[in-house]
Coordinates of N, CA, C and O in Angstrom, one line a residue:
T23 N 1.1 -1.5 -0.1 CA 0.2 -0.1 -0.1 C 1.0 1.1 -0.2 O 0.3 2.8 0.1
F24 N 2.4 1.1 0.2 CA 3.1 2.8 0.0 C 3.2 2.9 -1.0 O 3.3 1.7 -2.4
K25 N 2.8 4.3 -1.6 CA 2.8 4.6 -2.9 C 4.2 5.0 -3.5 O 4.5 5.0 -4.7
H26 N 5.1 5.2 -2.5 CA 6.4 5.5 -2.8 C 7.4 4.9 -2.8 O 7.6 3.9 -2.3
V27 N 8.3 4.4 -4.0 CA 9.0 3.3 -4.3 C 10.4 3.5 -3.0 O 10.8 2.5 -2.6
L28 N 10.9 4.3 -2.9 CA 11.7 4.3 -1.8 C 11.2 4.3 -0.4 O 11.8 3.6 0.7
I29 N 9.8 4.4 -0.1 CA 9.2 4.2 1.3 C 9.3 2.6 1.7 O 9.3 1.8 2.0
Q30 N 8.3 2.2 -0.1 CA 8.6 1.1 0.0 C 9.6 -0.1 0.3 O 10.2 -0.8 1.4
E31 N 10.9 0.8 0.0 CA 12.4 0.0 -0.1 C 12.7 -0.1 1.4 O 13.0 -0.6 2.0
V32 N 12.3 1.1 1.9 CA 12.5 1.3 3.5 C 12.1 0.6 4.3 O 12.4 -0.3 5.2
A33 N 10.5 0.2 4.1 CA 9.6 -0.7 4.7 C 10.1 -2.0 4.4 O 10.7 -3.0 5.5
Y34 N 10.5 -2.8 3.6 CA 11.1 -3.8 3.1 C 12.4 -4.2 3.9 O 12.6 -5.3 4.3
Q35 N 13.9 -3.2 3.8 CA 14.6 -3.4 4.5 C 14.6 -3.4 5.9 O 15.3 -4.0 6.5
A36 N 13.4 -2.6 6.9 CA 13.3 -2.8 8.0 C 13.0 -4.2 8.6 O 13.0 -4.8 9.8
L37 N 12.2 -5.5 7.4 CA 11.9 -6.8 7.9 C 13.2 -7.3 8.1 O 13.8 -7.1 7.8
L38 N 13.0 -8.1 9.2 CA 14.1 -9.2 9.4 C 14.3 -10.3 8.2 O 13.1 -10.4 7.1
K39 N 15.7 -10.6 8.0 CA 15.9 -11.2 6.8 C 14.9 -12.6 6.8 O 14.8 -13.1 5.6
R40 N 15.0 -13.2 7.7 CA 13.7 -14.5 7.7 C 12.4 -14.2 7.9 O 12.2 -15.0 6.7
T41 N 11.6 -13.1 8.1 CA 10.9 -12.5 7.8 C 10.6 -12.6 6.3 O 9.8 -12.8 5.9
R42 N 11.4 -11.7 5.5 CA 11.2 -12.0 4.1 C 11.4 -12.6 3.3 O 10.8 -13.0 2.5
Q43 N 12.2 -13.7 3.9 CA 12.1 -15.0 3.6 C 11.1 -15.7 3.5 O 10.5 -16.6 2.6
Q44 N 10.2 -15.7 4.5 CA 8.7 -16.1 4.7 C 8.0 -15.6 3.8 O 7.7 -16.2 3.3
Y45 N 7.9 -14.5 3.6 CA 7.1 -13.8 2.6 C 7.4 -14.3 1.3 O 6.0 -14.3 0.4
H46 N 8.6 -14.4 0.8 CA 8.8 -14.6 -0.7 C 8.9 -16.4 -0.7 O 7.9 -16.3 -1.5
N47 N 8.7 -16.9 0.2 CA 8.3 -18.3 0.2 C 6.7 -18.3 0.0 O 6.3 -19.3 -0.9
H48 N 6.1 -17.9 0.6 CA 4.4 -17.8 0.5 C 4.2 -17.3 -0.3 O 3.2 -18.0 -1.1
I49 N 4.4 -16.1 -0.8 CA 4.4 -15.6 -2.8 C 4.7 -16.8 -3.3 O 3.7 -16.9 -4.7
A50 N 5.7 -17.5 -3.7 CA 6.0 -18.6 -4.3 C 5.1 -19.6 -4.3 O 4.9 -20.2 -5.3
Q51 N 4.6 -19.9 -3.4 CA 3.7 -21.2 -3.1 C 2.4 -20.9 -3.5 O 2.0 -21.7 -4.1
V52 N 2.2 -19.6 -3.1 CA 0.9 -19.1 -4.2 C 1.0 -19.0 -5.1 O 0.0 -19.5 -6.2
L53 N 1.7 -18.6 -5.9 CA 2.2 -18.7 -7.0 C 2.0 -19.7 -7.9 O 1.5 -20.1 -9.3
A54 N 2.8 -20.6 -7.3 CA 3.2 -21.8 -7.8 C 1.9 -22.9 -8.0 O 1.3 -23.6 -8.8
A55 N 1.2 -23.1 -7.1 CA 0.0 -24.0 -6.5 C -1.3 -23.6 -7.6 O -1.7 -24.2 -8.6
P56 N -2.0 -22.4 -7.2 CA -3.0 -22.0 -7.8 C -2.9 -21.5 -9.2 O -3.7 -21.5 -9.8
F57 N -1.8 -21.0 -9.3 CA -1.4 -20.4 -11.1 C -0.3 -21.0 -11.6 O 0.5 -20.9 -11.8
P58 N -0.5 -22.5 -12.2 CA 0.8 -23.0 -12.8 C 1.1 -22.8 -13.9 O 1.8 -22.9 -14.4
E59 N 0.1 -21.9 -14.8 CA 0.6 -21.0 -16.2 C 1.6 -19.9 -15.6 O 2.1 -20.1 -16.8
M60 N 1.7 -19.8 -14.3 CA 2.3 -18.9 -14.3 C 3.5 -18.9 -14.5 O 4.8 -17.9 -15.1
A61 N 4.5 -20.1 -13.8 CA 5.5 -21.0 -14.1 C 6.0 -20.7 -15.6 O 7.2 -20.7 -15.9
G62 N 4.8 -20.9 -16.7 CA 5.0 -20.7 -18.1 C 5.2 -19.7 -18.4 O 5.9 -19.6 -19.6
T63 N 4.3 -18.6 -18.2 CA 4.2 -17.1 -18.9 C 5.2 -16.1 -17.9 O 5.7 -15.4 -18.5
Q64 N 5.4 -16.6 -17.0 CA 6.5 -15.5 -16.0 C 7.8 -16.3 -15.0 O 7.1 -15.8 -14.2
P65 N 7.9 -17.4 -15.8 CA 8.7 -17.8 -14.6 C 9.9 -17.2 -13.9 O 10.5 -17.6 -12.8
E66 N 10.3 -15.7 -14.3 CA 11.5 -15.0 -13.8 C 10.4 -14.2 -12.4 O 11.1 -14.3 -11.9
L67 N 9.1 -14.1 -12.4 CA 8.9 -14.0 -11.5 C 8.5 -14.6 -10.3 O 9.2 -14.2 -9.1
L68 N 8.4 -16.2 -10.4 CA 8.4 -16.9 -9.5 C 10.0 -17.4 -8.9 O 10.1 -17.5 -7.8
A69 N 10.8 -17.5 -10.5 CA 12.3 -17.7 -9.5 C 12.6 -16.4 -8.6 O 13.6 -17.0 -8.0
H70 N 12.2 -15.2 -9.0 CA 12.9 -14.2 -7.9 C 11.8 -14.9 -6.6 O 13.1 -14.4 -5.7
H71 N 10.7 -14.8 -6.3 CA 10.5 -15.2 -5.0 C 11.1 -16.4 -4.7 O 11.6 -16.8 -3.4
C72 N 11.8 -17.4 -5.5 CA 12.3 -18.7 -5.0 C 13.3 -18.3 -4.1 O 13.9 -18.9 -3.5
T73 N 14.2 -17.4 -5.6 CA 15.8 -17.1 -5.0 C 16.0 -16.1 -3.7 O 16.4 -16.3 -2.7
E74 N 15.0 -15.2 -3.4 CA 14.7 -14.6 -2.0 C 14.4 -15.6 -0.8 O 14.7 -15.0 0.0
A75 N 13.8 -16.1 -1.2 CA 13.3 -17.2 0.1 C 14.4 -18.4 0.1 O 14.1 -19.0 1.2
G76 N 15.0 -17.9 -0.5 CA 16.1 -19.5 -0.3 C 15.8 -20.6 -1.2 O 16.6 -21.5 -0.3
L77 N 14.9 -21.0 -1.4 CA 14.8 -22.0 -2.6 C 15.8 -22.0 -3.6 O 14.7 -21.9 -4.8
S78 N 17.1 -22.2 -3.8 CA 17.7 -22.4 -4.4 C 17.6 -23.5 -5.5 O 17.4 -23.4 -7.0
A79 N 17.3 -24.5 -5.5 CA 17.3 -25.7 -6.1 C 15.9 -25.5 -7.0 O 16.0 -25.6 -8.4
Q80 N 14.5 -25.2 -6.7 CA 13.4 -24.6 -7.5 C 13.6 -23.1 -8.3 O 13.5 -23.4 -9.6
A81 N 14.9 -22.0 -7.6 CA 15.1 -20.8 -8.4 C 15.5 -21.2 -9.8 O 15.3 -20.4 -10.7
V82 N 16.5 -22.4 -9.8 CA 17.6 -22.6 -10.8 C 16.4 -22.9 -11.9 O 16.8 -22.6 -12.9
G83 N 15.6 -23.5 -11.8 CA 15.0 -24.1 -12.8 C 14.2 -23.4 -13.4 O 13.9 -22.9 -14.4
N84 N 13.5 -22.1 -12.3 CA 13.2 -21.1 -12.9 C 13.5 -20.2 -13.9 O 13.3 -19.6 -14.5
W85 N 14.9 -19.9 -13.3 CA 15.7 -18.9 -13.9 C 16.3 -19.6 -15.6 O 16.1 -18.8 -16.8
Q86 N 16.2 -20.8 -15.2 CA 16.6 -21.4 -16.5 C 15.5 -21.4 -17.4 O 15.6 -21.1 -18.4
R87 N 14.2 -21.8 -16.9 CA 12.9 -21.1 -18.0 C 13.0 -19.9 -18.4 O 12.5 -19.9 -19.9
A88 N 13.2 -19.2 -17.5 CA 13.1 -17.8 -17.8 C 14.2 -17.0 -18.8 O 13.7 -16.5 -19.8
G89 N 15.2 -18.1 -19.0 CA 16.3 -17.6 -19.9 C 15.5 -18.3 -21.3 O 16.2 -17.7 -22.4
E90 N 15.6 -19.4 -21.3 CA 15.1 -20.2 -22.4 C 13.7 -19.4 -23.3 O 14.2 -19.3 -24.3
R91 N 13.0 -18.9 -22.2 CA 11.7 -18.3 -23.0 C 12.1 -17.1 -23.7 O 11.5 -16.1 -24.6
A92 N 13.2 -16.0 -22.8 CA 13.7 -15.1 -23.3 C 14.5 -15.1 -24.7 O 14.6 -14.4 -25.6
L93 N 15.1 -16.0 -24.7 CA 15.6 -16.4 -26.1 C 15.0 -16.9 -27.3 O 15.0 -16.5 -28.3
Q94 N 13.7 -17.7 -26.6 CA 12.4 -17.9 -27.7 C 12.0 -16.4 -28.5 O 11.9 -16.2 -29.5
H95 N 12.1 -15.3 -27.6 CA 11.7 -14.1 -27.7 C 12.6 -12.9 -28.7 O 12.8 -11.8 -28.7
S96 N 13.6 -13.6 -28.8 CA 15.1 -12.8 -29.1 C 15.4 -11.9 -28.2 O 15.7 -10.8 -28.8
A97 N 14.8 -11.6 -27.3 CA 15.6 -10.7 -25.7 C 16.9 -11.0 -25.0 O 17.0 -12.0 -23.7
H98 N 18.4 -11.2 -25.7 CA 19.2 -12.1 -25.5 C 20.1 -11.5 -24.4 O 20.2 -12.2 -23.6
Q99 N 19.7 -10.1 -24.2 CA 20.1 -9.5 -22.8 C 19.8 -9.8 -21.6 O 20.1 -10.6 -20.5
E100 N 18.5 -10.2 -22.1 CA 17.7 -10.3 -20.2 C 17.8 -12.1 -20.4 O 18.0 -12.5 -19.1
A101 N 18.2 -13.0 -21.5 CA 18.5 -14.1 -21.4 C 19.5 -14.4 -20.9 O 20.0 -15.5 -19.5
V102 N 20.5 -13.5 -21.0 CA 22.1 -13.9 -20.8 C 21.7 -13.3 -18.8 O 22.4 -14.5 -18.0
Q103 N 21.1 -12.2 -18.4 CA 20.9 -12.3 -17.1 C 20.2 -13.6 -16.2 O 20.8 -13.6 -15.0
H104 N 19.2 -14.1 -16.4 CA 18.5 -15.0 -16.2 C 19.4 -16.3 -16.4 O 19.5 -16.9 -15.1
L105 N 20.1 -16.6 -17.2 CA 20.9 -17.5 -17.5 C 22.4 -17.7 -16.6 O 23.0 -18.6 -15.7
T106 N 22.7 -16.3 -16.6 CA 23.9 -15.9 -15.8 C 23.5 -16.6 -13.9 O 24.0 -16.8 -13.1
T107 N 22.2 -15.8 -13.6 CA 21.6 -15.7 -12.4 C 21.4 -17.5 -12.0 O 21.8 -18.0 -10.8
S108 N 21.1 -18.1 -12.8 CA 20.7 -19.7 -12.6 C 22.0 -20.3 -12.7 O 22.1 -21.1 -11.3
L109 N 23.1 -20.5 -13.1 CA 24.7 -20.8 -12.7 C 24.8 -20.2 -11.6 O 25.6 -21.1 -11.3
A110 N 25.2 -18.6 -11.3 CA 25.5 -18.6 -9.9 C 24.4 -19.3 -8.7 O 25.3 -19.9 -8.3
L111 N 23.3 -19.7 -8.8 CA 22.6 -20.1 -7.7 C 22.9 -22.1 -8.0 O 23.3 -22.8 -7.0
L112 N 23.0 -22.3 -9.1 CA 23.8 -23.7 -9.4 C 24.9 -24.1 -9.0 O 25.1 -25.0 -8.1
A113 N 25.4 -23.1 -8.5 CA 26.9 -23.3 -7.7 C 26.9 -23.5 -6.5 O 27.8 -23.8 -5.7
T114 N 26.0 -23.4 -5.6 CA 25.6 -23.1 -4.2 C 25.2 -24.5 -3.9 O 25.5 -24.9 -2.9
L115 N 24.1 -25.4 -5.0 CA 24.0 -26.5 -4.8 C 25.2 -27.3 -5.0 O 25.9 -27.3 -5.7
P116 N 24.9 -28.9 -4.0 CA 26.2 -29.7 -4.2 C 26.4 -30.6 -5.5 O 25.3 -30.5 -6.2
E117 N 27.5 -31.1 -5.5 CA 27.4 -31.6 -6.4 C 27.0 -32.6 -7.4 O 27.5 -33.6 -6.2
T118 N 26.7 -33.0 -8.0 CA 26.0 -34.5 -8.7 C 26.1 -34.1 -10.2 O 26.2 -33.5 -10.9
P119 N 25.8 -35.6 -10.3 CA 26.1 -35.8 -12.0 C 24.9 -34.8 -12.5 O 25.0 -34.5 -13.8
E120 N 23.3 -34.6 -11.7 CA 22.2 -33.7 -12.4 C 23.1 -32.5 -12.3 O 22.5 -32.0 -13.3
R121 N 23.9 -32.2 -11.4 CA 23.8 -30.7 -11.3 C 24.7 -30.6 -12.5 O 24.7 -29.5 -13.5
A122 N 25.6 -31.5 -13.1 CA 26.5 -31.1 -14.1 C 26.0 -31.1 -15.1 O 26.1 -30.2 -16.0
Q123 N 24.7 -32.0 -15.6 CA 24.1 -32.3 -16.4 C 23.2 -30.7 -17.3 O 23.0 -30.0 -17.7
Q124 N 22.4 -30.1 -15.9 CA 21.7 -28.5 -15.5 C 23.1 -27.8 -15.7 O 22.1 -27.0 -16.6
E125 N 24.1 -27.6 -15.6 CA 25.2 -26.7 -15.8 C 25.1 -26.9 -17.1 O 25.6 -25.7 -17.7
L126 N 25.5 -27.9 -18.2 CA 26.0 -28.2 -19.3 C 24.6 -27.7 -20.1 O 24.8 -27.0 -21.1
D127 N 23.5 -27.8 -19.8 CA 22.0 -27.7 -20.5 C 22.4 -25.8 -20.9 O 22.1 -25.4 -21.3
L128 N 22.6 -25.1 -19.1 CA 22.6 -23.8 -19.1 C 23.6 -23.1 -19.9 O 23.1 -22.0 -20.4
Q129 N 24.6 -23.9 -20.0 CA 25.7 -23.3 -20.4 C 25.4 -23.5 -22.3 O 26.1 -22.4 -22.7
M130 N 24.9 -24.1 -23.0 CA 24.4 -24.3 -23.8 C 23.5 -23.3 -24.4 O 23.6 -22.7 -25.5
A131 N 22.7 -23.2 -23.2 CA 21.5 -21.8 -23.8 C 22.3 -20.7 -23.7 O 22.1 -19.7 -24.4
L132 N 23.5 -20.2 -23.0 CA 23.8 -19.1 -22.3 C 25.0 -18.6 -23.7 O 24.8 -17.6 -24.2
G133 N 25.6 -19.6 -24.4 CA 26.3 -19.2 -25.6 C 26.0 -18.8 -26.5 O 26.3 -17.4 -26.8
P134 N 24.5 -18.8 -27.3 CA 24.0 -18.2 -28.4 C 23.6 -16.7 -27.9 O 23.7 -15.7 -28.6
A135 N 23.5 -16.7 -26.6 CA 22.8 -15.4 -26.1 C 24.1 -14.9 -25.8 O 23.9 -13.5 -25.9
V136 N 25.1 -15.0 -25.5 CA 26.3 -14.2 -25.4 C 27.0 -13.8 -26.7 O 27.2 -12.5 -27.0
I137 N 27.0 -14.6 -27.9 CA 27.3 -14.3 -28.8 C 26.4 -13.3 -29.4 O 26.8 -12.2 -30.1
A138 N 25.5 -13.2 -29.1 CA 24.4 -12.4 -29.7 C 24.2 -11.0 -29.1 O 23.7 -10.0 -29.8
T139 N 24.4 -11.3 -28.1 CA 24.7 -10.1 -27.1 C 25.9 -9.1 -27.3 O 26.3 -8.3 -27.0
L140 N 27.5 -10.1 -27.1 CA 29.0 -9.6 -27.2 C 29.4 -9.4 -28.6 O 30.4 -9.2 -28.7
G141 N 28.8 -10.7 -29.1 CA 29.6 -10.9 -30.5 C 30.6 -12.2 -30.2 O 30.7 -12.7 -29.1
P142 N 30.7 -13.0 -31.4 CA 31.5 -14.0 -31.3 C 32.7 -14.0 -31.0 O 33.2 -15.0 -30.7
A143 N 33.3 -12.9 -30.8 CA 34.7 -12.7 -30.3 C 35.0 -12.1 -29.2 O 36.1 -12.7 -28.7
A144 N 33.7 -12.3 -28.3 CA 34.2 -12.0 -26.9 C 34.7 -13.2 -26.1 O 34.3 -14.2 -26.0
P145 N 35.8 -12.6 -25.1 CA 36.0 -13.5 -24.0 C 34.9 -14.3 -23.6 O 35.2 -16.0 -22.9
E146 N 34.0 -14.0 -23.4 CA 33.2 -14.3 -22.6 C 32.4 -15.9 -23.4 O 31.7 -17.0 -22.9
V147 N 32.3 -15.8 -24.6 CA 31.9 -16.8 -25.4 C 33.1 -18.0 -25.1 O 32.8 -19.2 -24.6
E148 N 34.3 -17.9 -25.4 CA 35.2 -18.9 -25.2 C 34.6 -19.4 -23.6 O 34.7 -20.7 -23.5
Q149 N 35.0 -18.5 -22.6 CA 34.5 -19.2 -21.2 C 33.3 -20.1 -21.0 O 33.7 -20.9 -20.0
T150 N 32.5 -19.7 -21.5 CA 30.7 -20.3 -21.9 C 31.4 -21.8 -22.3 O 30.6 -22.9 -21.9
Y151 N 31.5 -21.5 -23.7 CA 32.2 -23.2 -24.7 C 32.9 -23.8 -24.2 O 32.9 -24.8 -23.8
A152 N 34.1 -23.3 -23.5 CA 35.2 -24.2 -22.7 C 34.3 -24.8 -21.4 O 34.9 -25.5 -21.4
R153 N 33.8 -23.7 -20.6 CA 33.5 -24.9 -19.1 C 32.3 -25.7 -19.8 O 32.3 -26.8 -19.4
A154 N 31.6 -25.6 -20.9 CA 30.8 -26.2 -21.6 C 31.0 -27.6 -21.9 O 31.2 -29.0 -21.9
R155 N 32.6 -27.4 -22.4 CA 33.2 -28.7 -22.9 C 33.8 -29.1 -21.6 O 34.0 -31.2 -21.8
V156 N 34.4 -28.8 -20.9 CA 34.7 -29.7 -19.5 C 33.7 -30.8 -19.1 O 33.9 -31.4 -18.5
L157 N 32.3 -29.7 -19.2 CA 31.3 -30.3 -18.1 C 30.8 -32.0 -19.3 O 30.6 -32.7 -18.6
C158 N 30.9 -31.5 -20.7 CA 30.8 -32.8 -21.4 C 31.9 -33.8 -21.2 O 31.0 -35.0 -21.3
Q159 N 32.6 -33.4 -20.8 CA 33.5 -34.4 -20.6 C 33.4 -35.1 -19.3 O 33.7 -36.4 -18.7
Q160 N 33.0 -34.7 -18.2 CA 32.3 -35.1 -16.8 C 31.2 -35.9 -16.9 O 30.9 -37.0 -16.4
V161 N 30.1 -35.4 -17.9 CA 29.0 -36.5 -18.3 C 29.2 -37.5 -19.0 O 28.5 -38.5 -18.6
G162 N 30.1 -37.1 -20.0 CA 30.1 -38.3 -20.9 C 29.9 -37.9 -21.9 O 29.8 -36.7 -22.5
E163 N 29.8 -39.0 -22.7 CA 28.8 -38.4 -24.5 C 27.9 -38.1 -24.4 O 26.9 -38.8 -23.8
T164 N 27.8 -36.8 -25.1 CA 26.7 -35.8 -25.1 C 26.7 -35.7 -26.5 O 27.3 -35.1 -27.0
P165 N 25.1 -35.2 -26.6 CA 25.0 -34.5 -28.2 C 25.5 -32.9 -28.3 O 25.7 -32.6 -29.6
Q166 N 25.7 -32.7 -27.3 CA 25.8 -31.2 -27.1 C 27.6 -31.0 -27.8 O 27.8 -29.6 -27.9
L167 N 28.3 -32.1 -27.5 CA 29.7 -31.6 -27.7 C 30.0 -31.0 -29.4 O 30.9 -30.4 -29.4
F168 N 28.9 -31.6 -30.4 CA 29.2 -30.7 -31.7 C 29.0 -29.4 -31.2 O 29.8 -29.2 -32.5
E169 N 27.8 -29.1 -31.2 CA 27.6 -27.3 -30.6 C 28.5 -26.7 -30.0 O 29.0 -25.5 -30.2
I170 N 29.3 -27.5 -29.0 CA 30.6 -26.7 -28.2 C 31.7 -26.6 -28.8 O 32.2 -25.6 -29.2
L171 N 32.2 -27.4 -30.0 CA 33.1 -27.3 -30.8 C 32.7 -26.5 -31.5 O 33.6 -25.5 -32.2
R172 N 31.7 -26.5 -32.5 CA 31.7 -25.5 -33.1 C 31.8 -24.0 -32.8 O 32.0 -23.2 -33.5
G173 N 30.8 -23.6 -31.8 CA 31.3 -22.1 -30.7 C 32.5 -22.3 -30.7 O 32.8 -21.0 -31.0
L174 N 33.5 -23.1 -30.2 CA 34.7 -22.6 -30.1 C 35.3 -22.7 -31.4 O 36.4 -21.4 -31.3
C175 N 34.9 -23.0 -32.0 CA 36.2 -23.2 -33.5 C 35.5 -22.0 -34.3 O 36.5 -20.9 -34.6
W176 N 34.4 -21.1 -34.3 CA 33.8 -20.0 -34.6 C 34.7 -18.7 -33.6 O 35.4 -18.1 -34.3
Y177 N 34.6 -18.8 -32.3 CA 35.2 -18.0 -31.6 C 36.7 -17.8 -32.1 O 37.3 -16.6 -32.3
Y178 N 37.4 -19.2 -32.1 CA 38.8 -19.1 -32.6 C 38.9 -18.7 -33.8 O 40.1 -17.8 -34.6
R179 N 38.0 -18.8 -35.2 CA 38.3 -18.2 -36.1 C 38.0 -16.8 -36.4 O 38.9 -16.3 -36.9
T180 N 37.3 -16.0 -35.6 CA 37.1 -15.0 -35.5 C 37.8 -14.1 -35.0 O 38.4 -12.9 -35.3
R181 N 39.0 -14.6 -33.8 CA 40.0 -13.6 -33.5 C 40.9 -14.5 -34.0 O 42.3 -14.0 -33.5
S182 N 41.2 -14.8 -35.2 CA 42.1 -15.0 -36.1 C 43.7 -16.1 -35.5 O 44.4 -16.1 -35.6
V183 N 43.0 -17.4 -34.5 CA 43.8 -17.8 -33.7 C 43.2 -19.3 -34.6 O 43.2 -20.0 -34.3
F184 N 44.3 -19.5 -35.9 CA 44.0 -20.5 -36.8 C 44.2 -21.7 -36.9 O 43.4 -22.3 -36.7
H185 N 45.4 -22.0 -36.2 CA 45.8 -23.1 -35.9 C 44.8 -23.9 -34.7 O 44.0 -25.2 -34.9
T186 N 44.1 -23.0 -33.5 CA 43.3 -23.7 -32.9 C 42.2 -24.3 -33.5 O 41.1 -25.3 -33.0
A187 N 41.7 -23.4 -34.3 CA 40.8 -23.1 -35.4 C 40.5 -24.4 -35.7 O 39.3 -25.4 -36.2
W188 N 41.5 -25.1 -36.6 CA 41.5 -26.0 -37.4 C 41.6 -27.0 -36.9 O 41.1 -28.1 -37.1
E189 N 42.0 -27.2 -35.4 CA 42.1 -28.4 -35.0 C 40.9 -28.5 -34.3 O 40.5 -29.7 -34.2
L190 N 40.3 -27.7 -33.8 CA 38.9 -28.0 -33.5 C 37.7 -28.1 -34.6 O 36.8 -28.9 -34.6
G191 N 38.0 -28.0 -36.1 CA 37.6 -28.0 -37.1 C 37.9 -29.4 -37.2 O 36.6 -30.2 -38.0
E192 N 39.2 -30.1 -37.0 CA 39.1 -31.4 -37.8 C 38.5 -32.6 -36.7 O 37.8 -33.3 -36.9
Q193 N 38.2 -31.9 -35.6 CA 37.5 -32.4 -33.9 C 35.9 -32.5 -34.9 O 35.5 -33.9 -34.4
L194 N 35.5 -31.3 -35.1 CA 34.3 -31.2 -35.7 C 34.2 -32.3 -36.6 O 32.7 -33.5 -37.2
Y195 N 34.9 -32.5 -37.3 CA 34.4 -33.4 -38.7 C 34.7 -35.0 -38.8 O 34.0 -35.7 -38.7

């Protein structure tokens, strides 16, 4: 009911952290249960409340859906933000094979978004695809390996590192 944003912020910050988390948890439960279509149409809203409530595992999936949805609408900058938030939260979860697969899926979604926003020669492109390549080796043989090698090859070719691009091209072949 506060009309000014600054008053809202002061009131919000005056709450204890535990109380804020409880409110966000309650909002996430209310949004998820009676409004299941909300997770499909506005996953970033549900992800925000899950994140603030400390529900990292649920937040990761919702941020991922938000990023993928943004990619479908060619909102690449928004997709990068959502996917990097998801990756940051995923890093707080225990290491499991499922986590590695989920991180691989996130990196694969992030690659094209980073290329679209920063260009194919940006260092972030190499970081994204290099991490995805490491995850591919951890997970085992995956169909994403071709896309990863292609992304790295494109990066090195654009940066004029032809020897490395050639080696990656041969691996692709």
